[in-house]
Amino acid sequence: MPRLAVIGHPVAHSRSPAMQNAALRALGLGEEWSYEAIDVAPEAFAELVRALPAEGFAGVNVTVPHKTAAFALADASSEGAQRIGAANTLVFEAGQVQAHNTDAGGLIASLPRSPRGARTLVLGAGGAARAAAWALRAEGAAVDIWNRTEARAQQIHLELGGPDQAREAVDIEVRDLRAVVEFDQSDYELIVNTTAVGLHGEDPFVELPLRRDGFGPGAVVVDMVYGEGPSTLLRAAAAAGATAVDGIEILVQQGALSLRIWTGLEPPLDVMRAAAHGI
Ligand code: ATR
């Protein structure tokens, strides 16, 4: 009876248990596998994770605020998790903890088309921004990072795109990731909001340097903030003719990638999407 879970703090609001249990049932695994939510404070996180394999867990998702700690305690990790410095998916196998980051692949999978060669803007400089910036560059996009606190955007630039990391790679990699203070919104084919703006009703067109009417034709706008219905940012983007991608779609796609890692099976995306929307 393999067990799975999402570990967070808090975690009661998470849609992952409903989504993953629906997926397990659709795959015919509902009688064997189960997916639960575990709330644990940061100081108890590592000890809890170490104890999970003995309790029948095959793996877990990890969410805020444990993603960095999850990466740090792993015995082995994927290249993405290493470069991002955070993990949202752990696999317990042969006495080892393996770390993956499916937030990165989940973002890419949620896009209507490949971002290869696109000019993209990432707003924010927390863990979600690092994952987005790494994922977009790995797909061959040029990435500009803007953050309210500029020094944090510079830090991502240094860590993901600075000369040390790019030394073995080609020079263009260094040019392709920039921290920006000012920008022309209409230059971007893709804009990804990873900031918390909108979470508590903030107006993105007040808090962020974006204009309602400033989206380029055919732009794609991703808002990782999700609540009930489309966010103010996504409503404005859609009204301006841009393609809107919401945080629930990213939740679905990252969850699907995690499920594939644990089970080796093709995730039922439609079932997961419906469950994540509470349908
Ligand atoms: P994550 O959850 O992605 O790891 P975090 O570290 O909690 O992120 O950071 C949240 C992000 O939202 C930060 O980029 C933060 O900007 P600062 O680095 O300047 O704090 C951003 N953020 C939160 N509230 C904001 C606001 N009102 N205006 C602009 N940015 C905001």
XYZ file of C-alpha atoms and ligand atoms in Angstrom:
310
model
C 0.000 0.000 0.000
C 2.303 2.837 -1.107
C 1.512 6.132 0.566
C 2.082 9.602 -0.873
C 1.573 13.048 0.654
C 2.066 16.758 0.334
C 4.054 18.267 3.192
C 3.615 21.971 3.946
C 3.008 24.505 6.698
C 0.162 25.334 6.489
C -1.172 22.720 4.104
C -4.903 22.365 4.847
C -5.781 24.557 1.827
C -3.823 22.360 -0.610
C -5.717 20.992 -3.596
C -3.091 18.296 -4.165
C -4.769 15.514 -2.112
C -8.075 15.831 -4.027
C -6.230 16.054 -7.339
C -3.805 13.173 -6.736
C -6.374 10.842 -5.186
C -8.662 11.427 -8.187
C -5.728 10.597 -10.464
C -4.868 7.438 -8.522
C -8.491 6.266 -8.752
C -8.586 6.967 -12.498
C -5.411 4.923 -12.936
C -6.988 2.000 -11.065
C -4.631 2.478 -8.119
C -7.229 3.860 -5.705
C -7.299 0.695 -3.610
C -3.535 0.483 -3.257
C -2.126 4.010 -3.236
C -3.188 6.957 -1.104
C -2.222 10.628 -0.962
C -2.608 12.741 2.178
C -1.627 16.152 3.556
C 0.930 16.479 6.349
C 1.436 19.745 8.220
C 4.826 20.053 9.853
C 6.787 23.037 11.161
C 10.201 23.733 9.612
C 12.173 22.568 12.652
C 10.571 19.108 12.495
C 10.638 18.715 8.695
C 13.869 16.764 8.161
C 13.184 14.297 10.951
C 9.670 13.673 9.675
C 10.857 13.011 6.123
C 13.519 10.569 7.309
C 10.806 8.567 9.108
C 8.395 8.360 6.152
C 9.868 5.423 4.176
C 9.445 3.116 7.197
C 5.783 4.154 7.334
C 5.140 3.008 3.792
C 5.631 6.257 1.886
C 6.934 5.951 -1.682
C 7.381 9.700 -2.071
C 6.025 13.133 -1.233
C 5.354 16.542 -2.655
C 6.863 19.360 -0.666
C 5.440 22.853 -0.606
C 5.997 26.188 1.138
C 8.083 26.647 3.274
C 9.995 23.362 2.945
C 11.271 23.266 -0.646
C 14.837 24.348 0.123
C 15.063 22.005 3.108
C 13.753 19.143 0.961
C 16.554 19.680 -1.534
C 19.144 19.992 1.234
C 18.299 16.671 2.877
C 18.219 14.576 -0.307
C 20.894 11.988 -1.067
C 20.615 12.594 -4.810
C 18.861 15.201 -6.926
C 17.935 16.041 -10.498
C 19.837 18.724 -12.394
C 16.868 21.091 -12.175
C 16.579 20.703 -8.401
C 20.318 21.351 -8.098
C 20.288 24.490 -10.205
C 17.118 25.816 -8.563
C 18.313 24.820 -5.090
C 14.866 23.568 -4.152
C 12.746 20.441 -4.541
C 8.976 19.931 -4.609
C 9.073 16.172 -5.169
C 10.879 13.493 -3.178
C 11.159 9.799 -4.013
C 12.072 7.218 -1.363
C 13.895 4.338 -2.994
C 16.417 1.785 -1.781
C 17.037 3.679 1.456
C 17.743 6.910 -0.399
C 15.902 10.199 -0.780
C 15.891 11.538 -4.362
C 14.876 15.152 -5.019
C 13.188 16.529 -8.140
C 11.715 19.894 -9.055
C 8.557 19.496 -11.120
C 7.539 23.157 -10.622
C 9.979 23.914 -13.437
C 8.638 21.326 -15.880
C 5.088 22.088 -14.755
C 5.431 25.706 -15.820
C 6.777 24.715 -19.238
C 4.030 22.102 -19.732
C 1.342 24.671 -18.914
C 2.427 27.002 -21.729
C 0.473 26.928 -24.996
C 3.717 26.764 -26.981
C 7.443 26.262 -26.432
C 9.216 29.342 -25.081
C 12.338 28.562 -27.130
C 13.823 31.793 -28.424
C 11.150 33.918 -26.720
C 11.801 37.061 -24.706
C 10.309 36.403 -21.287
C 9.827 38.379 -18.080
C 9.718 36.803 -14.625
C 8.267 39.001 -11.873
C 9.480 38.122 -8.370
C 12.588 36.639 -6.827
C 11.454 33.912 -4.443
C 11.623 30.165 -4.968
C 8.941 30.160 -7.661
C 10.870 32.802 -9.613
C 14.082 30.779 -9.453
C 12.264 27.696 -10.748
C 10.614 29.704 -13.545
C 13.854 31.429 -14.567
C 15.785 28.165 -14.637
C 13.045 26.310 -16.523
C 12.653 29.016 -19.168
C 16.384 29.249 -19.782
C 16.708 25.489 -19.960
C 14.078 25.633 -22.732
C 16.090 28.241 -24.611
C 14.193 31.418 -23.684
C 15.832 34.757 -22.839
C 14.795 35.700 -19.297
C 14.559 39.134 -17.653
C 13.868 39.169 -13.920
C 12.194 42.089 -12.171
C 11.655 42.199 -8.420
C 10.415 44.908 -6.030
C 13.603 44.418 -4.041
C 16.162 44.683 -6.803
C 18.986 42.989 -4.905
C 17.046 39.718 -4.851
C 16.649 39.766 -8.636
C 20.386 40.405 -8.926
C 20.992 37.414 -6.672
C 19.058 35.095 -8.995
C 20.967 36.505 -11.920
C 24.250 35.783 -10.149
C 23.269 32.288 -9.089
C 21.537 31.101 -12.245
C 23.212 33.156 -14.888
C 26.394 34.612 -13.518
C 29.805 34.043 -15.025
C 30.715 31.170 -12.710
C 27.748 29.049 -13.643
C 28.033 29.869 -17.314
C 31.797 29.431 -17.554
C 31.528 25.979 -19.073
C 28.544 26.958 -21.155
C 28.349 29.404 -24.025
C 28.560 33.158 -23.542
C 25.063 33.733 -24.788
C 23.790 32.106 -21.600
C 25.143 35.020 -19.606
C 23.389 37.532 -21.843
C 20.168 35.603 -21.777
C 19.426 36.142 -18.100
C 19.217 39.703 -16.853
C 17.938 41.448 -13.767
C 15.941 44.491 -14.927
C 14.713 47.615 -13.153
C 12.750 49.149 -16.002
C 11.285 47.433 -18.996
C 8.848 47.761 -21.858
C 6.122 45.248 -21.176
C 5.186 44.977 -24.850
C 8.642 43.497 -25.625
C 7.771 40.233 -23.935
C 6.159 37.197 -25.502
C 5.731 35.646 -22.066
C 5.255 37.253 -18.643
C 5.236 35.091 -15.508
C 4.036 36.567 -12.211
C 5.566 34.636 -9.317
C 5.052 37.401 -6.752
C 2.447 37.194 -4.021
C 0.619 40.208 -5.500
C -3.079 39.365 -5.851
C -3.036 36.757 -3.099
C -4.746 39.137 -0.689
C -6.572 41.273 -3.216
C -3.674 43.604 -4.131
C -4.018 45.329 -7.508
C -1.251 44.051 -9.821
C -1.414 47.258 -11.872
C -0.595 49.246 -8.747
C 1.941 46.944 -7.094
C 3.764 45.744 -10.221
C 5.205 47.865 -13.068
C 2.627 46.540 -15.529
C -0.005 48.357 -17.580
C -3.431 46.917 -18.306
C -3.115 47.870 -21.966
C 0.609 47.103 -22.240
C 0.588 43.443 -23.249
C 2.113 42.667 -26.627
C -0.072 41.049 -29.285
C -0.257 37.304 -28.772
C 1.572 37.464 -25.441
C 1.200 34.678 -22.895
C 0.655 35.745 -19.275
C 1.069 33.307 -16.405
C -0.105 34.124 -12.876
C 1.000 31.655 -10.241
C -1.368 33.183 -7.706
C -4.657 31.366 -7.718
C -7.907 31.674 -5.858
C -11.513 31.441 -6.889
C -11.755 32.359 -10.578
C -9.248 34.221 -12.739
C -7.010 36.824 -11.101
C -7.184 40.549 -11.884
C -3.937 40.191 -13.832
C -5.236 37.329 -15.966
C -8.603 38.981 -16.600
C -6.835 42.092 -17.885
C -4.402 40.028 -19.967
C -7.237 38.093 -21.593
C -9.164 41.309 -22.263
C -6.069 42.654 -24.032
C -5.917 39.599 -26.283
C -3.166 37.744 -24.421
C -3.351 34.038 -23.544
C -3.860 33.592 -19.801
C -2.431 30.618 -17.871
C -3.477 30.276 -14.239
C -1.769 28.836 -11.196
C -4.138 25.875 -11.087
C -2.893 24.696 -14.473
C 0.665 24.816 -13.150
C -0.445 22.921 -10.035
C -1.983 20.273 -12.301
C 1.085 19.983 -14.527
C 3.608 19.816 -11.678
C 1.411 17.236 -9.953
C 1.194 15.176 -13.142
C 4.982 15.147 -13.487
C 5.350 14.091 -9.838
C 2.786 11.310 -10.256
C 4.646 10.034 -13.305
C 7.889 9.940 -11.322
C 6.294 7.925 -8.487
C 4.151 5.511 -10.508
C 5.759 5.429 -13.954
C 2.247 5.814 -15.383
C 0.766 8.423 -17.716
C -1.155 10.908 -15.518
C -4.843 11.527 -16.359
C -4.595 15.286 -16.877
C -8.310 15.951 -17.397
C -9.229 14.119 -14.201
C -6.555 16.021 -12.279
C -7.642 19.369 -13.738
C -11.281 18.788 -12.818
C -10.379 17.749 -9.270
C -8.036 20.739 -8.842
C -10.898 23.027 -9.869
C -13.124 21.280 -7.334
C -15.424 19.851 -10.008
P 8.141 32.348 -3.201
O 6.841 31.951 -2.581
O 8.086 32.465 -4.695
O 9.334 31.597 -2.718
P 8.730 34.687 -1.517
O 10.156 34.549 -1.158
O 7.694 34.507 -0.463
O 8.358 33.867 -2.816
O 8.559 36.118 -2.180
C 7.369 36.589 -2.648
C 7.635 37.495 -3.852
O 6.531 38.374 -3.985
C 8.876 38.372 -3.711
O 9.459 38.518 -4.972
C 8.284 39.684 -3.204
O 9.078 40.807 -3.478
P 10.255 41.283 -2.455
O 11.420 40.390 -2.733
O 10.495 42.686 -2.817
O 9.677 41.099 -1.076
C 7.011 39.720 -3.992
N 5.998 40.599 -3.433
C 5.203 40.366 -2.373
N 4.368 41.398 -2.167
C 4.626 42.312 -3.138
C 4.083 43.597 -3.489
N 3.081 44.161 -2.798
N 4.612 44.230 -4.567
C 5.610 43.690 -5.291
N 6.154 42.483 -5.011
C 5.679 41.802 -3.961
